[in-house]
PDB file of C-alpha atoms in Angstrom:
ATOM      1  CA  UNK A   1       0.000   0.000   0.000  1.00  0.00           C
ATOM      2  CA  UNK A   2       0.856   3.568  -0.529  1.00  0.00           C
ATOM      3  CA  UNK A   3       1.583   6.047   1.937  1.00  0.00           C
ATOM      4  CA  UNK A   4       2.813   9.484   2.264  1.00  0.00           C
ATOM      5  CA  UNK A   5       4.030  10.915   5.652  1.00  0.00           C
ATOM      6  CA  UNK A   6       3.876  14.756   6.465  1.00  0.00           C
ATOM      7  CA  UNK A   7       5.253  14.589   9.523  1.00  0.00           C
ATOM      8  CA  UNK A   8       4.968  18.225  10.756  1.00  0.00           C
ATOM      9  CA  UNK A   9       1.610  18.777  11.198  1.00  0.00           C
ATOM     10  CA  UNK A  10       2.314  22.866  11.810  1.00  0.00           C
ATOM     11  CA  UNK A  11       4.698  25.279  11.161  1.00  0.00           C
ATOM     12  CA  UNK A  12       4.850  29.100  12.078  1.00  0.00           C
ATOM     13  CA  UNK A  13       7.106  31.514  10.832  1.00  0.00           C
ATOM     14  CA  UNK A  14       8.318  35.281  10.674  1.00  0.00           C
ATOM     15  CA  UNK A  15       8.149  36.774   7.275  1.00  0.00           C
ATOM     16  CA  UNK A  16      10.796  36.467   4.963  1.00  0.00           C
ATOM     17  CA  UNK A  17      12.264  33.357   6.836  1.00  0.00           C
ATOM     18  CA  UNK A  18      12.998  30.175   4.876  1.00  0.00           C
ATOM     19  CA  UNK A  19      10.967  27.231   5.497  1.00  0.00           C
ATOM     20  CA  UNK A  20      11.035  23.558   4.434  1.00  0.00           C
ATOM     21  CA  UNK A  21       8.332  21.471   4.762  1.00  0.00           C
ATOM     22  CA  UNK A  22       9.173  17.834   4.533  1.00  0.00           C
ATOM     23  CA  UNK A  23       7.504  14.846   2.777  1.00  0.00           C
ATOM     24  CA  UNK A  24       8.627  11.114   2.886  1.00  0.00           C
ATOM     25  CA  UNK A  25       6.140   8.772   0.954  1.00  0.00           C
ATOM     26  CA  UNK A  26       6.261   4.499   0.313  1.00  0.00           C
ATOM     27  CA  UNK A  27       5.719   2.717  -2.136  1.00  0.00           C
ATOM     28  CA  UNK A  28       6.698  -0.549  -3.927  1.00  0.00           C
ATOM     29  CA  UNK A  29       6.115   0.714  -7.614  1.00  0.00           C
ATOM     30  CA  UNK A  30       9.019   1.700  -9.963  1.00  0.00           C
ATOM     31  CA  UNK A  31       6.894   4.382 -11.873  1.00  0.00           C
ATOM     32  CA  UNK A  32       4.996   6.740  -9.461  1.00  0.00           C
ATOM     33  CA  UNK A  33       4.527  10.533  -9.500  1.00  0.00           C
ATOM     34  CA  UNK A  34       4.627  12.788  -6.535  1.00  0.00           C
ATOM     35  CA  UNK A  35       2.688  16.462  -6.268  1.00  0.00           C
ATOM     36  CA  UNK A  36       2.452  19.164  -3.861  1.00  0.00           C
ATOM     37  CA  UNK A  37      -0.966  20.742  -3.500  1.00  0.00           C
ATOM     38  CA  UNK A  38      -1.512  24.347  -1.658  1.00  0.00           C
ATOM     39  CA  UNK A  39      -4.923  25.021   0.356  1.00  0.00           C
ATOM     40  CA  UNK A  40      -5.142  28.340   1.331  1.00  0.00           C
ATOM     41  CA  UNK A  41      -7.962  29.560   3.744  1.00  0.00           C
ATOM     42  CA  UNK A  42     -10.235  30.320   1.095  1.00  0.00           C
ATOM     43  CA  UNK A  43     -10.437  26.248   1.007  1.00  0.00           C
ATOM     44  CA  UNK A  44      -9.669  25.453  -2.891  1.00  0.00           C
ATOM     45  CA  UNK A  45      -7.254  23.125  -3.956  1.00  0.00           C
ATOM     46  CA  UNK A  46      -3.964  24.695  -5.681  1.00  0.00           C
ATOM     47  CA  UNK A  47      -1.943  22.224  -7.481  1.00  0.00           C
ATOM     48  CA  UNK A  48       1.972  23.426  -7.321  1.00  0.00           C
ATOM     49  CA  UNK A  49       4.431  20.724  -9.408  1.00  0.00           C
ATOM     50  CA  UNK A  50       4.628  17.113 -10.084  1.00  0.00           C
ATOM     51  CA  UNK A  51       7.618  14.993 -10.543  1.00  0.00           C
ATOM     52  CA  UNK A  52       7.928  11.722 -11.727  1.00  0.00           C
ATOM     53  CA  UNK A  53      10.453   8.850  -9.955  1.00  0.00           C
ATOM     54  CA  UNK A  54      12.535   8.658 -13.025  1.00  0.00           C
ATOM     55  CA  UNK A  55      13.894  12.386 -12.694  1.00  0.00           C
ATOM     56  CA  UNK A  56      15.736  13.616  -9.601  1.00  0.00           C
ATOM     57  CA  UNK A  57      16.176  17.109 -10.882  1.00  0.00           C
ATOM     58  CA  UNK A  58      15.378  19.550  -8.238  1.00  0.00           C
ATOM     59  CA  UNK A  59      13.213  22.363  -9.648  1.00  0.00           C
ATOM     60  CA  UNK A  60      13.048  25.472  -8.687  1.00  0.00           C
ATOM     61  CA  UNK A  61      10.145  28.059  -9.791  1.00  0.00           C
ATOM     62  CA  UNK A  62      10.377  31.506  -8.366  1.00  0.00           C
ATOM     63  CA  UNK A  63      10.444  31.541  -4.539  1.00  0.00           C
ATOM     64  CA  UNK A  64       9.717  27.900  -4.349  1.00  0.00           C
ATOM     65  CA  UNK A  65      11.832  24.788  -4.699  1.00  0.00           C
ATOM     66  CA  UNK A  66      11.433  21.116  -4.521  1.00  0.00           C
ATOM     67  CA  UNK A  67      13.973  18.335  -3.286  1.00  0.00           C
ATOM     68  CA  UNK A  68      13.391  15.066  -4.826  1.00  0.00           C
ATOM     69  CA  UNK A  69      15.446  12.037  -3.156  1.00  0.00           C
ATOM     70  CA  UNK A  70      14.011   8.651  -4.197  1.00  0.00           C
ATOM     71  CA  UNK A  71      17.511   7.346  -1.872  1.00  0.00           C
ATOM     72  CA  UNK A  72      15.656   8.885   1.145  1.00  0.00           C
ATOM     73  CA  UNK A  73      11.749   8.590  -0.382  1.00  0.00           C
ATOM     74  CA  UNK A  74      11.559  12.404   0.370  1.00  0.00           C
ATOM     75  CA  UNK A  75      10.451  15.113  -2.012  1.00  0.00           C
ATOM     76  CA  UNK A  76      10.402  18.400   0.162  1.00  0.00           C
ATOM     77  CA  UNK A  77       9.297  22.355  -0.347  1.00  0.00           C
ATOM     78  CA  UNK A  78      11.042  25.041   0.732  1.00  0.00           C
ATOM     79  CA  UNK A  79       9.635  28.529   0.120  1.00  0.00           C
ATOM     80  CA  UNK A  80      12.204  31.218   0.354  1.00  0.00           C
ATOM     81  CA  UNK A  81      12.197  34.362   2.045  1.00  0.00           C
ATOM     82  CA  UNK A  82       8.192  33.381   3.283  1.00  0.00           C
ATOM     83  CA  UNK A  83       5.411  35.909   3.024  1.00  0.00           C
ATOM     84  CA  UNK A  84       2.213  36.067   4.326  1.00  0.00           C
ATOM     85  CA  UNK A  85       0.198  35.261   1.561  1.00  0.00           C
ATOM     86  CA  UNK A  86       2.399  31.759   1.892  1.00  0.00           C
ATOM     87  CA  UNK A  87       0.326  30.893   4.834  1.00  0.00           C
ATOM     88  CA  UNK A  88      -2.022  27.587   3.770  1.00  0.00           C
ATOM     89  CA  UNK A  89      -2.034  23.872   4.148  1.00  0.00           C
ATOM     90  CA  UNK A  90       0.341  21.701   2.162  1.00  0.00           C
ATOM     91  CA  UNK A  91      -0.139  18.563   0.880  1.00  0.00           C
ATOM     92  CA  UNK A  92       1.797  16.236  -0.275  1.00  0.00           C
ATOM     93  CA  UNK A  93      -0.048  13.266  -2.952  1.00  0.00           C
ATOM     94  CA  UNK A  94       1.762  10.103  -4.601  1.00  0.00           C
ATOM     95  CA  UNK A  95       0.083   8.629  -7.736  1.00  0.00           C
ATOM     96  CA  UNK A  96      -0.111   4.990  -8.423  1.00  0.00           C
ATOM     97  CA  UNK A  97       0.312   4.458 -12.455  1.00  0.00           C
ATOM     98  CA  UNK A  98      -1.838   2.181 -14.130  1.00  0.00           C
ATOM     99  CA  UNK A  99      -1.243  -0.547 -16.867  1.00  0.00           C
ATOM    100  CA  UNK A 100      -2.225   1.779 -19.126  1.00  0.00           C
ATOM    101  CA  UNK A 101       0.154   4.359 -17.519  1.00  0.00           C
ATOM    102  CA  UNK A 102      -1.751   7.149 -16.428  1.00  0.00           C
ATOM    103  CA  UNK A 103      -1.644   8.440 -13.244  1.00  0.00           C
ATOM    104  CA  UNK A 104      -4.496   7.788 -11.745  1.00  0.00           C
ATOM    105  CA  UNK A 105      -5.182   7.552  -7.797  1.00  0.00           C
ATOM    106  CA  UNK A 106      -3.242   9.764  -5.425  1.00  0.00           C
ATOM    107  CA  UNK A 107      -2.604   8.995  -1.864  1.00  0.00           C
ATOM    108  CA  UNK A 108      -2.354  12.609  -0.016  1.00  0.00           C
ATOM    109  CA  UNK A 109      -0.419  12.952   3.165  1.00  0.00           C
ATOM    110  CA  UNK A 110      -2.401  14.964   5.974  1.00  0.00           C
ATOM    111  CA  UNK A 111      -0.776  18.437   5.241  1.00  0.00           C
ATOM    112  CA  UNK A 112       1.539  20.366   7.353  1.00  0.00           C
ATOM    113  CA  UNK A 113      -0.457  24.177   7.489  1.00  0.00           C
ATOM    114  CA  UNK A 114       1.946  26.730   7.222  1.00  0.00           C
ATOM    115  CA  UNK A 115       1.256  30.252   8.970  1.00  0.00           C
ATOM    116  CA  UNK A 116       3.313  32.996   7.977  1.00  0.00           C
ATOM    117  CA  UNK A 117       3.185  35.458  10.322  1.00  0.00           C
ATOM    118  CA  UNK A 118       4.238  39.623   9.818  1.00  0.00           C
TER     119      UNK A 118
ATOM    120  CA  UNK B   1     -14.139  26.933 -19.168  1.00  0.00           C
ATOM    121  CA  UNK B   2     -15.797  26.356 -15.969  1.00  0.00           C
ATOM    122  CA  UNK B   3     -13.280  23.851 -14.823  1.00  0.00           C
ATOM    123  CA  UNK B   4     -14.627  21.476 -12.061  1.00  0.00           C
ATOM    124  CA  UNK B   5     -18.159  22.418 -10.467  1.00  0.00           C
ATOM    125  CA  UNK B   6     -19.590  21.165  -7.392  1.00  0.00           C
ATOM    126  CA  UNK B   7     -23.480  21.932  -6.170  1.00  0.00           C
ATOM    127  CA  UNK B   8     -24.285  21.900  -3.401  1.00  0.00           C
ATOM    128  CA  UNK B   9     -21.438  24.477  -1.883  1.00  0.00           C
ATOM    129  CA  UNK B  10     -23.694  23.748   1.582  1.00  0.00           C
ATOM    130  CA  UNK B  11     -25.556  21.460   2.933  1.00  0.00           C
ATOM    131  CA  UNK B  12     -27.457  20.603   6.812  1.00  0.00           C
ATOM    132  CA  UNK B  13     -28.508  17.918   6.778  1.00  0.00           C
ATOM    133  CA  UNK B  14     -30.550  15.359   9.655  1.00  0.00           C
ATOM    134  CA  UNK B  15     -29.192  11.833  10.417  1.00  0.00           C
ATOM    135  CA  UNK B  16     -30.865   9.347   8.499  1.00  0.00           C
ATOM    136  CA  UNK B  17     -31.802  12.277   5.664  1.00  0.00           C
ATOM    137  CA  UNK B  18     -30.377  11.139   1.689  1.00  0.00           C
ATOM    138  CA  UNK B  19     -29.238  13.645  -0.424  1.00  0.00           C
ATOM    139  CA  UNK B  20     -26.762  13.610  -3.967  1.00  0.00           C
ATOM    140  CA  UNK B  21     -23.808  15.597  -4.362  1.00  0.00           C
ATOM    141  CA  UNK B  22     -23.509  16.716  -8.365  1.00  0.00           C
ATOM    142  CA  UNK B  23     -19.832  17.203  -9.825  1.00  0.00           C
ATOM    143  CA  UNK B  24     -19.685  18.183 -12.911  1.00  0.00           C
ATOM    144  CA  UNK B  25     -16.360  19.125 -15.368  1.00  0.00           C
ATOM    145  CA  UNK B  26     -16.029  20.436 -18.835  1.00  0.00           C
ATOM    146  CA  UNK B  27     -12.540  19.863 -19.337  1.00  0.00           C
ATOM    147  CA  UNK B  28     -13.440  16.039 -21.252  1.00  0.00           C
ATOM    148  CA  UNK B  29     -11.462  14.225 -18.817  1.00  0.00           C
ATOM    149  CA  UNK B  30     -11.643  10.834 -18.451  1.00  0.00           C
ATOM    150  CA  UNK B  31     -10.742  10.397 -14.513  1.00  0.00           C
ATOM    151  CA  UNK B  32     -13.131  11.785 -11.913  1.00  0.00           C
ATOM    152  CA  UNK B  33     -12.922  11.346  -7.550  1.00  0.00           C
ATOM    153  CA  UNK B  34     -14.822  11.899  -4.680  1.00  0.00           C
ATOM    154  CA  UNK B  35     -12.833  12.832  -1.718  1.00  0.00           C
ATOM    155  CA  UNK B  36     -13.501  14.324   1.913  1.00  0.00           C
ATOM    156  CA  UNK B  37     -11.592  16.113   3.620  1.00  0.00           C
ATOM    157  CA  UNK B  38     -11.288  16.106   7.802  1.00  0.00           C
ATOM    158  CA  UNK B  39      -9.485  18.095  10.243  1.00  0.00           C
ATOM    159  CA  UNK B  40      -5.883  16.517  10.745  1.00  0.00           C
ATOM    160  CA  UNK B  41      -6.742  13.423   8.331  1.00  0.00           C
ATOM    161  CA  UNK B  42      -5.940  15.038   4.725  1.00  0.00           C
ATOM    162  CA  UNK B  43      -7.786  14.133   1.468  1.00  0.00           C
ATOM    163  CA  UNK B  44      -8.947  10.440   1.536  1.00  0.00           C
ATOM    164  CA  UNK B  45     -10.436   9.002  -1.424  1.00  0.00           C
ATOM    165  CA  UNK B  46     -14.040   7.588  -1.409  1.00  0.00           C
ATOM    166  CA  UNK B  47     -14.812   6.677  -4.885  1.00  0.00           C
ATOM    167  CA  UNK B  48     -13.328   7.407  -8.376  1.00  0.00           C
ATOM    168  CA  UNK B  49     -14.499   6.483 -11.751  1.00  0.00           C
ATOM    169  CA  UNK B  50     -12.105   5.591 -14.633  1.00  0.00           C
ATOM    170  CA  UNK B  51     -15.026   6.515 -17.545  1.00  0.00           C
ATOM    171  CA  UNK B  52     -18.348   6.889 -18.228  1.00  0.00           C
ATOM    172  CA  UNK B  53     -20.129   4.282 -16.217  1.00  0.00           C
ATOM    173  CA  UNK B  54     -17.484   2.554 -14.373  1.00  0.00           C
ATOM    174  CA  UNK B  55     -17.103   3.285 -10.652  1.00  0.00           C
ATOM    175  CA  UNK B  56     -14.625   1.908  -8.047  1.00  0.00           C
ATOM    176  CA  UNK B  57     -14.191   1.870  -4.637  1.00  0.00           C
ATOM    177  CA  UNK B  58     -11.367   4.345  -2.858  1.00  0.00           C
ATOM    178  CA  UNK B  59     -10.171   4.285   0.926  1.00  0.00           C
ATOM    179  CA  UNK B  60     -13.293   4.910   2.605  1.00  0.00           C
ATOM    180  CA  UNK B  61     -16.427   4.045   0.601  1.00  0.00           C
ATOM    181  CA  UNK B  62     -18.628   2.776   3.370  1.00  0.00           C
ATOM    182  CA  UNK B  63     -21.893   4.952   3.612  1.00  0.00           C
ATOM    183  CA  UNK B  64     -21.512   6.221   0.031  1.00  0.00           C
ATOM    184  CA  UNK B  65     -22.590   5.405  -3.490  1.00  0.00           C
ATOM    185  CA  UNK B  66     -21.683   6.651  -7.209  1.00  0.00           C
ATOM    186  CA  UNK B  67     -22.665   6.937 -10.620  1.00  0.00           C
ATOM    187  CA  UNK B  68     -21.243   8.116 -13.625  1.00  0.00           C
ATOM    188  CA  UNK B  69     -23.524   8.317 -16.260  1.00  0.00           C
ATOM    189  CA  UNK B  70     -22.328  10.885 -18.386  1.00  0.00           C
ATOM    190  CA  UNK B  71     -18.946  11.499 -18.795  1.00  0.00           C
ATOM    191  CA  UNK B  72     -18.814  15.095 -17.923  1.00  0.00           C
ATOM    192  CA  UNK B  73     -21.478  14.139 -14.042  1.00  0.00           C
ATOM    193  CA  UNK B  74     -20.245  11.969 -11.319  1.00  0.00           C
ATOM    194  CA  UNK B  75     -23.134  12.095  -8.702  1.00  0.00           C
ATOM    195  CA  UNK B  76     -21.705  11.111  -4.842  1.00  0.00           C
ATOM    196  CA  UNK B  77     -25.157   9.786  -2.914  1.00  0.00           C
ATOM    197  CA  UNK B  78     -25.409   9.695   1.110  1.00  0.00           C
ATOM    198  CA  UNK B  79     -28.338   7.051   1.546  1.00  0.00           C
ATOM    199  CA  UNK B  80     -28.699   7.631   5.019  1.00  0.00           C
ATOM    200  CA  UNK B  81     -26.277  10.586   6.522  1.00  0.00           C
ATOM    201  CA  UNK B  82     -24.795   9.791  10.382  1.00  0.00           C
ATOM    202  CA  UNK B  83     -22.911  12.553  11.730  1.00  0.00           C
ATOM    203  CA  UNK B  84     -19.733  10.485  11.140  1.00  0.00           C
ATOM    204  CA  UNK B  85     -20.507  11.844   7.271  1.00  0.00           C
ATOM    205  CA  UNK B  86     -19.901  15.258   8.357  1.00  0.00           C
ATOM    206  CA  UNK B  87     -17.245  16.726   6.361  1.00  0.00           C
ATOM    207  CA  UNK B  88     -16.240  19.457   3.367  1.00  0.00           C
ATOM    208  CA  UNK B  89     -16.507  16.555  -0.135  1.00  0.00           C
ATOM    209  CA  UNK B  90     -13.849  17.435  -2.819  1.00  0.00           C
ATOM    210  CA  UNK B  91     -14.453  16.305  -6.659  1.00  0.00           C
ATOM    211  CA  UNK B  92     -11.892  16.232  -8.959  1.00  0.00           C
ATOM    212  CA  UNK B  93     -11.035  15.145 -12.562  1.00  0.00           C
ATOM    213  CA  UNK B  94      -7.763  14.374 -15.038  1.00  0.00           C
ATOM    214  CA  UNK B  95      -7.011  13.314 -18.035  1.00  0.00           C
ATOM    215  CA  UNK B  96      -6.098   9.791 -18.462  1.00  0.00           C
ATOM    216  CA  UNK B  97      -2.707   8.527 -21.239  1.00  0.00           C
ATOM    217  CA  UNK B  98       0.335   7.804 -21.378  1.00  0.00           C
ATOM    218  CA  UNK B  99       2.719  10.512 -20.305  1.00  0.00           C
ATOM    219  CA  UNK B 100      -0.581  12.961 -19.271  1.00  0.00           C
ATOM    220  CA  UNK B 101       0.435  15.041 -16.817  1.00  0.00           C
ATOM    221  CA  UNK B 102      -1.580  13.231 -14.092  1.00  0.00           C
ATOM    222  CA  UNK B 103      -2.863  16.437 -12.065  1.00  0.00           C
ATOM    223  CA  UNK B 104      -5.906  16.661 -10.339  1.00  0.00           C
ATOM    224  CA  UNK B 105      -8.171  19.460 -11.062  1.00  0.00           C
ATOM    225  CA  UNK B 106     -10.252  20.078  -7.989  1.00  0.00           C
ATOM    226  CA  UNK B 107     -13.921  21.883  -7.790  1.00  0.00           C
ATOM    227  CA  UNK B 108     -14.507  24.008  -4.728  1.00  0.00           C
ATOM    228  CA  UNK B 109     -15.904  21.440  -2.030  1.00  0.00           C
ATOM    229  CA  UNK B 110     -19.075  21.217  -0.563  1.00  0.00           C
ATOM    230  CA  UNK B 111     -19.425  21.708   3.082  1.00  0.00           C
ATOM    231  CA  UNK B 112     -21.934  19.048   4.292  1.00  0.00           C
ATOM    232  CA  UNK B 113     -23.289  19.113   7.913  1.00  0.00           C
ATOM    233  CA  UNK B 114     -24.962  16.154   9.712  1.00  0.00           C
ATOM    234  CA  UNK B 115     -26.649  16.679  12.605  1.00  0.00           C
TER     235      UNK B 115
END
């Protein structure tokens, strides 16, 4: 079975800190895609990136980046220099691939919310 | 494009009361989900549908029932609500192929209230 792991369940910061929000995930498949989804209070869903196993690249798209590590099963966020409008639960979701090879379930961890504060 | 729609955006409802939740997406995607979401427990997946009228259990189907007519509707019923159903109910959709990007487009939730 799948599982992903967001082990810190909240994190406060000042403004303009760095934070990392961490993700470990299982799974026994050799194909699999991971995603990071952002919830702000307003309650919608916000997809951010997706990676697939077969590329370790670390990507980086304005203040945000994303660690992939299949060595460690970890694929964390850090958002640099934080502001307020940062503040929102983050989830972390692993897709199982079918035969047909979509993507096509994903297993979200429980989210770690994030409060920025001023 | 109206992306993924979701009606009721409330609901209160009375134990033992039925009532159908209505997703609907005009994006053509082959893929949709039910999920709820509760405090401290994430998303978890109740039922998903692979096309038009297939439907397959998720993590916690218990209580709940699907259909997928159409391919653009994928109706989430409570039979008989218990509190227990209380929770905000996410649909979402994708596209399904080879090499498709895989991401979930979500609708807006519906807030559903058992009392």
């Amino acid at each position: 079975a799948q599982k992903v792991t967001q082990a810190q369940t909240e994190i406060s910061v000042v403004e303009k800190e760095d934070v990392t929000l961490d993700c470990v995930y299982e799974t026994r498949d050799t194909t699999y895609y991971l995603f990071w989804y952002k919830q702000p209070p307003s309650g919608e869903l916000v997809f951010l990136i997706r990676r697939n196993s077969f590329d370790e690249q670390n990507e980086i798209s304005g203040r945000y980046s994303w660690n992939f590590q299949k060595s460690t099963s970890s694929f964390n966020f850090t958002i640099t220099a934080s502001q307020v409008v940062d503040s929102a639960v983050y989830f972390c979701a692993l897709s199982e691939v079918n035969s047909g090879g979509s993507n096509y379930k994903l297993t979200f961890g429980k989210g770690t919310l994030l409060t920025v504060n001023p | 494009n109206a992306g993924v729609t979701q009606t009721p955006k409330f609901r209160v409802l009375k134990t033992g009361q039925s009532m159908t939740l209505l997703c609907a997406q005009d994006m053509n995607h082959e893929y949709m989900y039910w999920y709820r979401q509760d405090p401290g427990m994430g998303l978890r997946l109740i039922h998903y549908s692979v096309g038009e009228g297939t439907t397959a259990k998720g993590e916690v189907p218990d209580g709940y029932n699907v259909s997928r007519l159409k391919k653009q509707n994928f109706l989430l019923g409570l039979e008989s609500a218990a509190p227990s159903q209380t929770s905000v109910y996410f649909c979402a959709s994708t596209i399904a192929g080879l090499g498709r990007t895989g991401e979930q487009f979500f609708g807006p939730g519906t807030r559903l209230t058992v009392l």
